[in-house]
CSV table of C-alpha atoms in Angstrom, one decimal:
chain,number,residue,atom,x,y,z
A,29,UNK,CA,0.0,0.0,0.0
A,30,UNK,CA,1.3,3.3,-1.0
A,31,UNK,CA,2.2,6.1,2.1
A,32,UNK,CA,-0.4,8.2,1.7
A,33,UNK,CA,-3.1,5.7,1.8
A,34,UNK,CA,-2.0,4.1,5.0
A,35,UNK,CA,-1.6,7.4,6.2
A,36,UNK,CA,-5.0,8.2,5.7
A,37,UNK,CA,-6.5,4.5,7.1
A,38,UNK,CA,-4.0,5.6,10.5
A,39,UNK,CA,-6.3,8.5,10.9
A,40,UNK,CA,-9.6,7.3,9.6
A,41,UNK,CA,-9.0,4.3,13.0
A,42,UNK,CA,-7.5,7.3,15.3
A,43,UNK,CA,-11.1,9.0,15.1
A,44,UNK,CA,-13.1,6.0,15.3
A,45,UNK,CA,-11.2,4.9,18.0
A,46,UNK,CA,-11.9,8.3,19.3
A,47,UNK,CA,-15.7,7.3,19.2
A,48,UNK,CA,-15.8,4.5,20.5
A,49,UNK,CA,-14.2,5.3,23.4
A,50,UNK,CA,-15.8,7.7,24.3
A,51,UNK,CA,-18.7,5.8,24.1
A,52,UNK,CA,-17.3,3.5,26.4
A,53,UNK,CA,-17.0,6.1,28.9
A,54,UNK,CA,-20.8,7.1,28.2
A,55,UNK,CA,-22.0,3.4,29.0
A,56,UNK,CA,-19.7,3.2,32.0
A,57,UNK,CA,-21.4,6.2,33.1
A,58,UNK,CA,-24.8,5.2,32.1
A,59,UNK,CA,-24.4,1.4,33.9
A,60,UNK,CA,-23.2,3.0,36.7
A,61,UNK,CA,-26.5,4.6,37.0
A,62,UNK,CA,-28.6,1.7,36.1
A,63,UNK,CA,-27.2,-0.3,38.6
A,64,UNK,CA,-28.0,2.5,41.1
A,65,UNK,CA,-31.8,2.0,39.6
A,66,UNK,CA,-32.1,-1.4,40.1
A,67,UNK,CA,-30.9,-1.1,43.4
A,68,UNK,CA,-33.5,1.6,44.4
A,69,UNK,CA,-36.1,-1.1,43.0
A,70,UNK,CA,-35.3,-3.6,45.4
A,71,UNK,CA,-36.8,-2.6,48.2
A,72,UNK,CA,-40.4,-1.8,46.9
A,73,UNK,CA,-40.2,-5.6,45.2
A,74,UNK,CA,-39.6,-7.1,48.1
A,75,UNK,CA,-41.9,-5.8,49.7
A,76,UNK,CA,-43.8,-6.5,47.5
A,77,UNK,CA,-43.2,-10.0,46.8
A,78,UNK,CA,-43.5,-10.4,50.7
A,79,UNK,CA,-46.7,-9.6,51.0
A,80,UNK,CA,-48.0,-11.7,47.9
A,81,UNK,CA,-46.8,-14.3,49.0
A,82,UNK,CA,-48.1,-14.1,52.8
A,83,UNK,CA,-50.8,-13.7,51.2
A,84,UNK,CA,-51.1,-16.3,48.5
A,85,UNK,CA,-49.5,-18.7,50.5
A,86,UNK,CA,-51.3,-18.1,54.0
A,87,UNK,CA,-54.9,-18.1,52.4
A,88,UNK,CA,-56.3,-21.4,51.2
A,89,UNK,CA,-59.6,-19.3,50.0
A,90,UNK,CA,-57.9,-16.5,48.3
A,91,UNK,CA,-58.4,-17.2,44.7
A,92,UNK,CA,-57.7,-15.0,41.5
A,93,UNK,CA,-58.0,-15.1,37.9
A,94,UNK,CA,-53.7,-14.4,37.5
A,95,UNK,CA,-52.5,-17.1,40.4
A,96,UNK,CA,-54.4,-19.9,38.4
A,97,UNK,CA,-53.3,-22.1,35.0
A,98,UNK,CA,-55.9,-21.7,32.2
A,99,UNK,CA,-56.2,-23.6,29.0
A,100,UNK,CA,-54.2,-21.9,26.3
A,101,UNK,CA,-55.1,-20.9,23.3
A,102,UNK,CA,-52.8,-17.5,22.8
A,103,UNK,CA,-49.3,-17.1,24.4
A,104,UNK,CA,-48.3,-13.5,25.1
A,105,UNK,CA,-44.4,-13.1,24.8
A,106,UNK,CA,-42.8,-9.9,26.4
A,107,UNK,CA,-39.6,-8.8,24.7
A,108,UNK,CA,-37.0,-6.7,25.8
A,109,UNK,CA,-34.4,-5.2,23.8
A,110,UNK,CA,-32.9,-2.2,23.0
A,111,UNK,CA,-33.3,1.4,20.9
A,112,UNK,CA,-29.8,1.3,19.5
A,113,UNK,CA,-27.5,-1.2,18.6
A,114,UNK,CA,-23.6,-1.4,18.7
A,115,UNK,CA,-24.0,-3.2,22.0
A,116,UNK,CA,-22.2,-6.6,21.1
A,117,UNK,CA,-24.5,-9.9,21.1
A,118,UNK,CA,-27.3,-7.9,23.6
A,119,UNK,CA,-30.0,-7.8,21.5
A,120,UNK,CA,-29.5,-11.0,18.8
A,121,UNK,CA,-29.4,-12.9,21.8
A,122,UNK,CA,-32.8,-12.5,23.3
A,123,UNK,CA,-34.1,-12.2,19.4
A,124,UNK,CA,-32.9,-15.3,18.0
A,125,UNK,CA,-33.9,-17.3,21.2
A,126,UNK,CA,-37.4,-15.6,21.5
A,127,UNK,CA,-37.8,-16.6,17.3
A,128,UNK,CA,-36.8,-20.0,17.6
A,129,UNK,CA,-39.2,-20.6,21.0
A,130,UNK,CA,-41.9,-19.3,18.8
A,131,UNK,CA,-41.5,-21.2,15.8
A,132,UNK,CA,-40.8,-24.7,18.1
A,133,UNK,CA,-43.5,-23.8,19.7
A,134,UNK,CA,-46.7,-22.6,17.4
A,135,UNK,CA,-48.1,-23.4,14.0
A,136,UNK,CA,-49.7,-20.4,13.2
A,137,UNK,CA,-50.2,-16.8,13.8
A,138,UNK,CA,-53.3,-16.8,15.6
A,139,UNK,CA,-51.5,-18.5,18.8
A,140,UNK,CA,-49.1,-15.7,19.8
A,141,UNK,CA,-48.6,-12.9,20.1
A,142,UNK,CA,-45.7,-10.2,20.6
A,143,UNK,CA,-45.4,-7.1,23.2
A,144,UNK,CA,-41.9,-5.3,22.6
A,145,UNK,CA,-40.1,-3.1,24.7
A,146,UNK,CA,-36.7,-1.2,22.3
A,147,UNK,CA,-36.5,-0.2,18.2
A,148,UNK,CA,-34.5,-3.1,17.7
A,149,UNK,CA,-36.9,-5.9,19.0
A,150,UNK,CA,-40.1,-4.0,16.9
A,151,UNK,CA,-37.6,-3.8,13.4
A,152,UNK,CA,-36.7,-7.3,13.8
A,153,UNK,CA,-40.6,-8.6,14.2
A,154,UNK,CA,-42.0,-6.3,11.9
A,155,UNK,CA,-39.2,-7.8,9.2
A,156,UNK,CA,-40.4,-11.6,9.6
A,157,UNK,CA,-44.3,-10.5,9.5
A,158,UNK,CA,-44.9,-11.5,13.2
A,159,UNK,CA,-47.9,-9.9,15.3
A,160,UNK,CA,-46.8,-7.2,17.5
A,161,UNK,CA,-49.9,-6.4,19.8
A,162,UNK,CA,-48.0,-3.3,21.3
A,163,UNK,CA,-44.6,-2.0,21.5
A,164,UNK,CA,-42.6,0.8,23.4
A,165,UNK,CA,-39.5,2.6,21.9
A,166,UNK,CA,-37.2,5.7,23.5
A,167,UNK,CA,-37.7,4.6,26.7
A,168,UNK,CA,-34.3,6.6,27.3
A,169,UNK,CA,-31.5,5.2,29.2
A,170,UNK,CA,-32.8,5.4,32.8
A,171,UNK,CA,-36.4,4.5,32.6
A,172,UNK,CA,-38.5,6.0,35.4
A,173,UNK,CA,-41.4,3.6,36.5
A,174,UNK,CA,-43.8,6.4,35.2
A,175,UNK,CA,-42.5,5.8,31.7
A,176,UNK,CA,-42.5,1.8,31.9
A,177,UNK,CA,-46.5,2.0,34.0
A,178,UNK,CA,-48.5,2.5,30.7
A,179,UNK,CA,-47.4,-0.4,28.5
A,180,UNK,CA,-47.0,-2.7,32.2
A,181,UNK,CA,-50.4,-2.5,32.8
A,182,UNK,CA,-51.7,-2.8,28.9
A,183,UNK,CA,-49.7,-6.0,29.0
A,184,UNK,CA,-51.2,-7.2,32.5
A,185,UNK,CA,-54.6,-6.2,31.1
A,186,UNK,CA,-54.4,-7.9,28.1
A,187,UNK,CA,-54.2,-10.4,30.3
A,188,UNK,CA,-57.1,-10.6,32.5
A,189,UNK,CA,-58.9,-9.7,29.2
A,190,UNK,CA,-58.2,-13.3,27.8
A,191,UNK,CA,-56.2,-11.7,24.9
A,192,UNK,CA,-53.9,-14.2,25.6
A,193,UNK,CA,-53.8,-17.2,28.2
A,194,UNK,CA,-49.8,-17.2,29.6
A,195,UNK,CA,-47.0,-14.7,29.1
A,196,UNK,CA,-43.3,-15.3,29.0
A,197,UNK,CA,-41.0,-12.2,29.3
A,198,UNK,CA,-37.3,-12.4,27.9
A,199,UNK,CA,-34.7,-10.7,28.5
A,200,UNK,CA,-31.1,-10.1,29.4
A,201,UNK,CA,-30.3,-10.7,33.1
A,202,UNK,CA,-27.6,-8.5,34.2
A,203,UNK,CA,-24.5,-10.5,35.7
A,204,UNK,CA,-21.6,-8.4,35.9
A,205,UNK,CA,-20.0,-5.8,33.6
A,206,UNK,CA,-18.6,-8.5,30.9
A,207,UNK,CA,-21.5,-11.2,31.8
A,208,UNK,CA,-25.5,-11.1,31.2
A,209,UNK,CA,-27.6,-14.4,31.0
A,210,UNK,CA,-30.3,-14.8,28.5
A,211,UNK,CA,-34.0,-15.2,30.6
A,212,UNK,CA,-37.1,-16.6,30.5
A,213,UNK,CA,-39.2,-15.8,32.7
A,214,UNK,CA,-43.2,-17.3,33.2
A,215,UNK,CA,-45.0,-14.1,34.6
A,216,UNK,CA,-48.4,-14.6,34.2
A,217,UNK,CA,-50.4,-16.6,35.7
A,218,UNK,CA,-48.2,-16.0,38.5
A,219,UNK,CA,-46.9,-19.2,39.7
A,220,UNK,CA,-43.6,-19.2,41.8
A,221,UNK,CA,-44.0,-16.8,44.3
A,222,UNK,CA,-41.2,-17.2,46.9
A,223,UNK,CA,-41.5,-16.4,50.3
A,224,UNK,CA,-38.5,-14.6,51.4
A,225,UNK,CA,-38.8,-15.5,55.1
A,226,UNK,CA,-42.4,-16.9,57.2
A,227,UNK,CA,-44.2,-13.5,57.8
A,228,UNK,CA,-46.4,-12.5,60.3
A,229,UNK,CA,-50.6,-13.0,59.4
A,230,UNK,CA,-52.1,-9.8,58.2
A,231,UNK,CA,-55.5,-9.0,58.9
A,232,UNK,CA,-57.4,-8.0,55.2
A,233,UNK,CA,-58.7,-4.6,55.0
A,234,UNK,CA,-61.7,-5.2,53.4
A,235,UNK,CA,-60.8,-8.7,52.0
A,236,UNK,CA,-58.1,-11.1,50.7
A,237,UNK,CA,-59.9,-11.2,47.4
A,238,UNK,CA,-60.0,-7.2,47.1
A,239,UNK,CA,-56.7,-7.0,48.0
A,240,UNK,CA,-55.6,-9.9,45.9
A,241,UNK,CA,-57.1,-7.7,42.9
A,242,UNK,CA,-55.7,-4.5,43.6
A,243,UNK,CA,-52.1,-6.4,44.4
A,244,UNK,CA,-51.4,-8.6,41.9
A,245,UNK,CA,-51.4,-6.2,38.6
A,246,UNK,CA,-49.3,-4.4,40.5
A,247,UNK,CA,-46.8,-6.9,41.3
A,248,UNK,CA,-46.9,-7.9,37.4
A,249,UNK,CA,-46.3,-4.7,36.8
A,250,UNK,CA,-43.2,-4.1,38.9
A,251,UNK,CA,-42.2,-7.5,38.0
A,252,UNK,CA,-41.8,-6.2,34.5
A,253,UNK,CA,-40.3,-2.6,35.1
A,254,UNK,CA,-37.8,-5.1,37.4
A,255,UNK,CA,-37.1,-7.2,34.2
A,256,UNK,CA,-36.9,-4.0,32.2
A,257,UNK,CA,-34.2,-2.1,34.7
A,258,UNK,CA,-32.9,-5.3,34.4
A,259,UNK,CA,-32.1,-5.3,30.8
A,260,UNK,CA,-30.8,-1.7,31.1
A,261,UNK,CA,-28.0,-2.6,32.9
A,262,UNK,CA,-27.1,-5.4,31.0
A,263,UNK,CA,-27.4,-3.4,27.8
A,264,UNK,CA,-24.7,-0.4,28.9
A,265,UNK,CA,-22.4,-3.2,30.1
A,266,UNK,CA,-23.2,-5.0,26.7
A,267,UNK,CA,-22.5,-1.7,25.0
A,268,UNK,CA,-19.7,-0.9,27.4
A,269,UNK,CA,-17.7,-4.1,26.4
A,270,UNK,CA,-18.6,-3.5,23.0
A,271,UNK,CA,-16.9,-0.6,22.8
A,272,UNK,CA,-14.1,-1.4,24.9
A,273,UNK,CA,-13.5,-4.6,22.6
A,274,UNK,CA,-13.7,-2.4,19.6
A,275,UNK,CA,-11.4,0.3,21.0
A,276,UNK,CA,-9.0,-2.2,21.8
A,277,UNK,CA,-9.6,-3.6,18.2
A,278,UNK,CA,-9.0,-0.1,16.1
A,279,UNK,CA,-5.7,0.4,18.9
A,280,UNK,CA,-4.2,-3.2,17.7
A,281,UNK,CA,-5.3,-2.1,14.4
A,282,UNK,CA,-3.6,1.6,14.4
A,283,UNK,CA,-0.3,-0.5,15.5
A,284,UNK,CA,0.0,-2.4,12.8
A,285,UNK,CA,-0.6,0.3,10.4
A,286,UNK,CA,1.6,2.2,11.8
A,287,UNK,CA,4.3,-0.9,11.6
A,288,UNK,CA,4.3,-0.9,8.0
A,289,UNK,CA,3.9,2.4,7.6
A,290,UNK,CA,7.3,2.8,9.0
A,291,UNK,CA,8.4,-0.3,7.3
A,292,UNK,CA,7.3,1.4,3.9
A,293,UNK,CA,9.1,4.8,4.3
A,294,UNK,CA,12.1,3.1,5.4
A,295,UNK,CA,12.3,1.2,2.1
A,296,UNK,CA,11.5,4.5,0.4
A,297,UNK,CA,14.3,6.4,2.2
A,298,UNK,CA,16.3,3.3,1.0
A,299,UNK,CA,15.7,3.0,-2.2
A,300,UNK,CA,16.4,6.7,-2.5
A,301,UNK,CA,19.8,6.6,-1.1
A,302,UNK,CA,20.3,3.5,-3.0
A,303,UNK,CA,19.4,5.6,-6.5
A,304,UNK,CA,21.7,8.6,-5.5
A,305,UNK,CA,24.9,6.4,-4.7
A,306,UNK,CA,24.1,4.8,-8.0
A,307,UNK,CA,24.0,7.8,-9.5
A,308,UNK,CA,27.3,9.2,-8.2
A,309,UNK,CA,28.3,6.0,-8.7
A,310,UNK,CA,27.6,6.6,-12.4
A,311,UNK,CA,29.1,10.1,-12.7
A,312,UNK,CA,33.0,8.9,-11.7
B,8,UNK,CA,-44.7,7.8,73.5
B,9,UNK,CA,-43.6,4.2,71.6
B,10,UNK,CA,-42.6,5.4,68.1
B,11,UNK,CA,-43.1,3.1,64.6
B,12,UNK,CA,-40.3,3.1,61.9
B,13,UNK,CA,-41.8,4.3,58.6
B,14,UNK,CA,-40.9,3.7,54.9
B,15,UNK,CA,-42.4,4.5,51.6
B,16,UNK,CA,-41.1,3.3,49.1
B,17,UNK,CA,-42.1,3.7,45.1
B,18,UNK,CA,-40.3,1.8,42.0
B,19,UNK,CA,-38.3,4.8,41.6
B,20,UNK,CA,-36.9,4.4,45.1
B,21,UNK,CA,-38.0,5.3,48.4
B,22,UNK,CA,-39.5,8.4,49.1
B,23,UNK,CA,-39.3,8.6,52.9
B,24,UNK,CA,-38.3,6.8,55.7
B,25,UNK,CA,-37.9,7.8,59.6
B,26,UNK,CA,-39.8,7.6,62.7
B,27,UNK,CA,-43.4,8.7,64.0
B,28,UNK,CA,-45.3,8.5,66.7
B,29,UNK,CA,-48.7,7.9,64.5
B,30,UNK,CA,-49.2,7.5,60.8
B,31,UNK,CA,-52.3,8.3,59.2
B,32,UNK,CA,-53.6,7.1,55.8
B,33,UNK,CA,-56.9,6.9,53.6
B,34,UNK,CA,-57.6,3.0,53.2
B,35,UNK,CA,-60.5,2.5,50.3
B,36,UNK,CA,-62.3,1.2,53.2
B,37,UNK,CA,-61.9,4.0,54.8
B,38,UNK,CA,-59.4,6.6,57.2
B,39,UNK,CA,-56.3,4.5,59.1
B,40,UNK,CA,-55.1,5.7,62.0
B,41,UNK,CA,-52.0,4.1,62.6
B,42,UNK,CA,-50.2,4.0,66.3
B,43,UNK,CA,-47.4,1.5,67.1
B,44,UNK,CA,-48.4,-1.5,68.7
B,45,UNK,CA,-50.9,-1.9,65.8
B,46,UNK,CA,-52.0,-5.8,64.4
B,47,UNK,CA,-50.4,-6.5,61.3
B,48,UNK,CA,-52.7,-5.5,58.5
B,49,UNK,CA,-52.7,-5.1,54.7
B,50,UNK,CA,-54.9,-2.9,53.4
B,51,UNK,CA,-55.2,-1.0,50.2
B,52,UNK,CA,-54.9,2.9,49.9
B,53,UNK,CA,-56.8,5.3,47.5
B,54,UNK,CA,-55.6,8.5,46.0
B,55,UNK,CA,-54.8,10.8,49.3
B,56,UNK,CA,-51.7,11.5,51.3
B,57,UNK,CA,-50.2,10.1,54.3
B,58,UNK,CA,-49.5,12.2,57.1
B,59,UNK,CA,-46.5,11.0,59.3
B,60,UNK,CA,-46.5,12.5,62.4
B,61,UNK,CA,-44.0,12.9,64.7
B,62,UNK,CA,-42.4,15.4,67.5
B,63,UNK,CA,-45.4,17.7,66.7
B,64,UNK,CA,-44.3,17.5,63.0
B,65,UNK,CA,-46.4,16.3,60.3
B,66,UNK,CA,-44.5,15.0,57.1
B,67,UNK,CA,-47.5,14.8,54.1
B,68,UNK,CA,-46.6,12.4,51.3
B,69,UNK,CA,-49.4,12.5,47.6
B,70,UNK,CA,-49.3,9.0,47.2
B,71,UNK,CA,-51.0,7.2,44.1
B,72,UNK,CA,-53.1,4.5,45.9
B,73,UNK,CA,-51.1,1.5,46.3
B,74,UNK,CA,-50.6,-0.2,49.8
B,75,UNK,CA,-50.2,0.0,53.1
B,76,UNK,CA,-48.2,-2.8,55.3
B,77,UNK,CA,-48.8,-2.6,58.7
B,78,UNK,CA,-47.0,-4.2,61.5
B,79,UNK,CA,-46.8,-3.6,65.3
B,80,UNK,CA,-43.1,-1.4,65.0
B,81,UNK,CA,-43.2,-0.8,61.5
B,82,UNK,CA,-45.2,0.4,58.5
B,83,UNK,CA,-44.4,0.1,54.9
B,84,UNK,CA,-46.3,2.6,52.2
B,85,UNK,CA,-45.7,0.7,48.8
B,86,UNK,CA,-46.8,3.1,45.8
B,87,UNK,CA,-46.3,2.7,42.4
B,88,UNK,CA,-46.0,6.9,43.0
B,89,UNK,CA,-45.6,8.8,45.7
B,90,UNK,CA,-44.1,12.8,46.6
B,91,UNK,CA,-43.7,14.5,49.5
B,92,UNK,CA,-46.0,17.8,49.5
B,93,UNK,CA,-42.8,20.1,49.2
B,94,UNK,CA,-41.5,18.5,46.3
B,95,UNK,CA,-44.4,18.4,44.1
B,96,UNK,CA,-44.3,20.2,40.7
B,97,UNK,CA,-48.0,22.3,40.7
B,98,UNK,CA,-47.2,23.8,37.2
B,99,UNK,CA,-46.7,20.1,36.4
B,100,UNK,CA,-49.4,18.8,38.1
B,101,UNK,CA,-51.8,21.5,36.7
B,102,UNK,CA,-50.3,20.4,33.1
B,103,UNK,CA,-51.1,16.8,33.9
B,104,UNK,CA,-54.5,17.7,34.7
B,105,UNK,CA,-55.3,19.4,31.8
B,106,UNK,CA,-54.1,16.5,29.6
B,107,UNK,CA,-56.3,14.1,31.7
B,108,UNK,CA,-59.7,17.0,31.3
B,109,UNK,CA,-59.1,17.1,27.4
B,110,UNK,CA,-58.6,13.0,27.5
B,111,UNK,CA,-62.1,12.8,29.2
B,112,UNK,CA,-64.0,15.0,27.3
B,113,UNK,CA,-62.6,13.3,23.7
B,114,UNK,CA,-63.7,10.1,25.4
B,115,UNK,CA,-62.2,7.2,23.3
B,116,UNK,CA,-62.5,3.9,24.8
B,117,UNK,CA,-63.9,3.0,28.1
B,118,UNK,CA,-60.1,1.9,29.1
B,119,UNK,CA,-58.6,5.3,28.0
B,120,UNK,CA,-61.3,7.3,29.8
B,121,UNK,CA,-60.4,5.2,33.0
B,122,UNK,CA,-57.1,5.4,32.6
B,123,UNK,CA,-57.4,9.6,32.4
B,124,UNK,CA,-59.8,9.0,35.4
B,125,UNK,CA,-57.3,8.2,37.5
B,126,UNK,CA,-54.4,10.3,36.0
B,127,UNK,CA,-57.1,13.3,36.9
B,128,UNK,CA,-57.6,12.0,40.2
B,129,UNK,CA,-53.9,11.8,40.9
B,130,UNK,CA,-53.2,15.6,39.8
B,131,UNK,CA,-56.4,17.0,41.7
B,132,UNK,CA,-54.5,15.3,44.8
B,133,UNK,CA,-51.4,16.6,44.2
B,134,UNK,CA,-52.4,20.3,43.3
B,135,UNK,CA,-54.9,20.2,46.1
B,136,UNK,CA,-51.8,18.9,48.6
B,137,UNK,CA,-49.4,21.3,47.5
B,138,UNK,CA,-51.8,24.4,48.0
B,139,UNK,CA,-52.3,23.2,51.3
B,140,UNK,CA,-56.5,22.6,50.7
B,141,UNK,CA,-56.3,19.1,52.5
């Protein structure tokens, strides 16, 4: 390759480099955050989760339409991706999975159905023709539950509607900064609520069953926002890993280049000392 | 006097936590007063605000129904919203009640109009806290 050329390729990796790494820094900032989110969710879940269960568990009468299995004609599927992409394997992960689940699973159309949560996920159904029954995009990095409440409780309500009969959610559980596991998750009807410790026995003010109708959308829907802070995290260390990997890429890159870009102007200086000896050479 | 601990807590984090000497709320079935020693009860909360009080002090939360936990030294608020009075946004509020009034009065779909129902129920509270009418 001539000078100039790899001259210009040094550069044109020195300002990508420049990107990414700074995008890197961006993601760092933005996980740091997200973890702070999920962490500020904890206690309200729970919570949450412990009163459920003292519930559900303490009450032999206390019955409801989302703690018990149906027949089912129409599975619901609750996917979470994200807006943008350069975040490594984040979002083909939970895609591909969530495709081939549906096409082991059903025959036709009419038994599924899709609620998405990122542009990605909605792009990616849309393409293959699948039915989306509602979607969410720009739900911005830190998503407050105020954002998330509107499409939570259309998905819960869909439902107790009998829109469909069982609801997975998939998404990717955050790990650690360089780890996130793929998961499936059965959300409705609720099945395995786990007691964190043997709590005390409420009394019901008015009823079990009133409460257990006011409660349980609510802990589906916090159940998702959880999933959804969830995924957040995992997607700026995705994109954070992503970005380191690529700086560290274009920086292995920008070495090499600049190897034989040494190694060419060296021969150049060379060959041009070569051609003036000869030519003095010539002159005597 | 025996004091109980007291958190509320919301999705977004919690929104207060400290000690009082009584705690009172608006249960759908009715007004809660809440002194420690209490049984343990569960009971859900409508639109209102909870009044922590405690060295002659009352702290006033706008919560957006949800739940209150009850047991004898401590009580838990879970809301899927909740402010204290001084940090509420009126010029917000007021927005988000206007948005609600047009919703209702386009009326499309019995779930929408519930929906702005409660989203106008929720800004009356919090405009009505703020201004001190409750």
């Amino acid at each position: 390759m001539a000078l100039r050329d790899l001259k210009a390729r040094i550069d044109a990796t020195k300002k990508t480099m420049q990107i990414t790494k700074a995008m890197e820094m961006v993601s760092a900032a933005a996980l740091n955050r997200a973890e702070n989110n999920a962490k500020s969710f904890v206690p309200y879940m729970d919570k949450m989760q412990e009163v459920v269960a003292s519930i559900a568990t303490g009450s032999k009468s206390a019955r409801h339409p989302m703690l018990e299995t149906r027949p089912v004609k129409k599975t619901g599927y609750f996917v979470i991706t994200s807006d943008r992409g350069l975040a490594g394997a984040y979002n083909a992960n939970v895609l591909r999975h969530v495709y081939r689940t549906i096409q082991e699973r059903h025959k036709s159309e009419n038994e599924y159905a899709i609620i998405v949560v990122g542009k990605v996920g909605v792009n990616f159904f849309k393409h293959r023709n699948m039915p989306i029954l509602d979607s969410i995009t720009g739900i911005g990095d830190q998503p407050s539950f105020a954002v998330i409440k509107n499409i939570a409780s259309k998905t819960v309500g869909l439902y107790a509607d009998g829109t469909f009969d069982e609801l997975y959610m998939y998404y990717n559980h955050f790990v650690s900064a360089i780890q996130s596991d793929l998961t499936e998750k059965k959300l409705l009807p609720i099945s395995d609520i786990e007691s964190p410790k043997a709590t005390a026995a409420y009394e019901y003010e008015p009823s079990e069953e009133e409460i257990l109708e006011e409660l349980l959308p609510q802990y589906a829907e916090s159940l998702i926002y959880g999933a959804i802070l969830d995924g957040k995290a995992a997607e700026h260390a995705s994109r954070m890993t992503a970005m380191k990997n690529a700086t560290d890429n274009a920086n292995e890159l920008i070495g090499n280049l600049t190897l034989s870009y040494n190694r060419e102007r060296q021969a150049a200086i060379t060959q041009e000392i070569t051609e003036i000896v000869g030519g003095a050479a010539a002159l005597e | 006097m025996r004091t109980l601990e007291v958190s509320i807590v919301t999705p977004d984090g919690p929104v207060f936590e400290g000690n009082a000497e009584m705690v009172s709320a608006k249960a759908k079935s009715g007004e809660l007063g809440i002194l420690a020693g209490h049984v343990p009860l569960v009971a859900p909360l409508t639109i209102s605000a909870v009044r922590v009080k405690n060295d002659g002090k009352t702290q006033t939360v706008a919560v957006s129904g949800g739940f209150i936990e009850v047991r004898p030294e401590k009580v838990t608020v879970l809301a899927q919203a909740a402010e204290k009075v001084e940090d509420i946004d009126v010029e917000r509020a007021r927005a988000a009640k206007e948005r609600a009034e047009r919703r209702l009065n386009n009326n499309q779909g019995e779930i929408d109009a519930k929906r702005a129902e409660y989203a106008l129920k929720r800004a009356i509270n919090r405009i009505d806290l703020a201004e001190g009418r409750r």
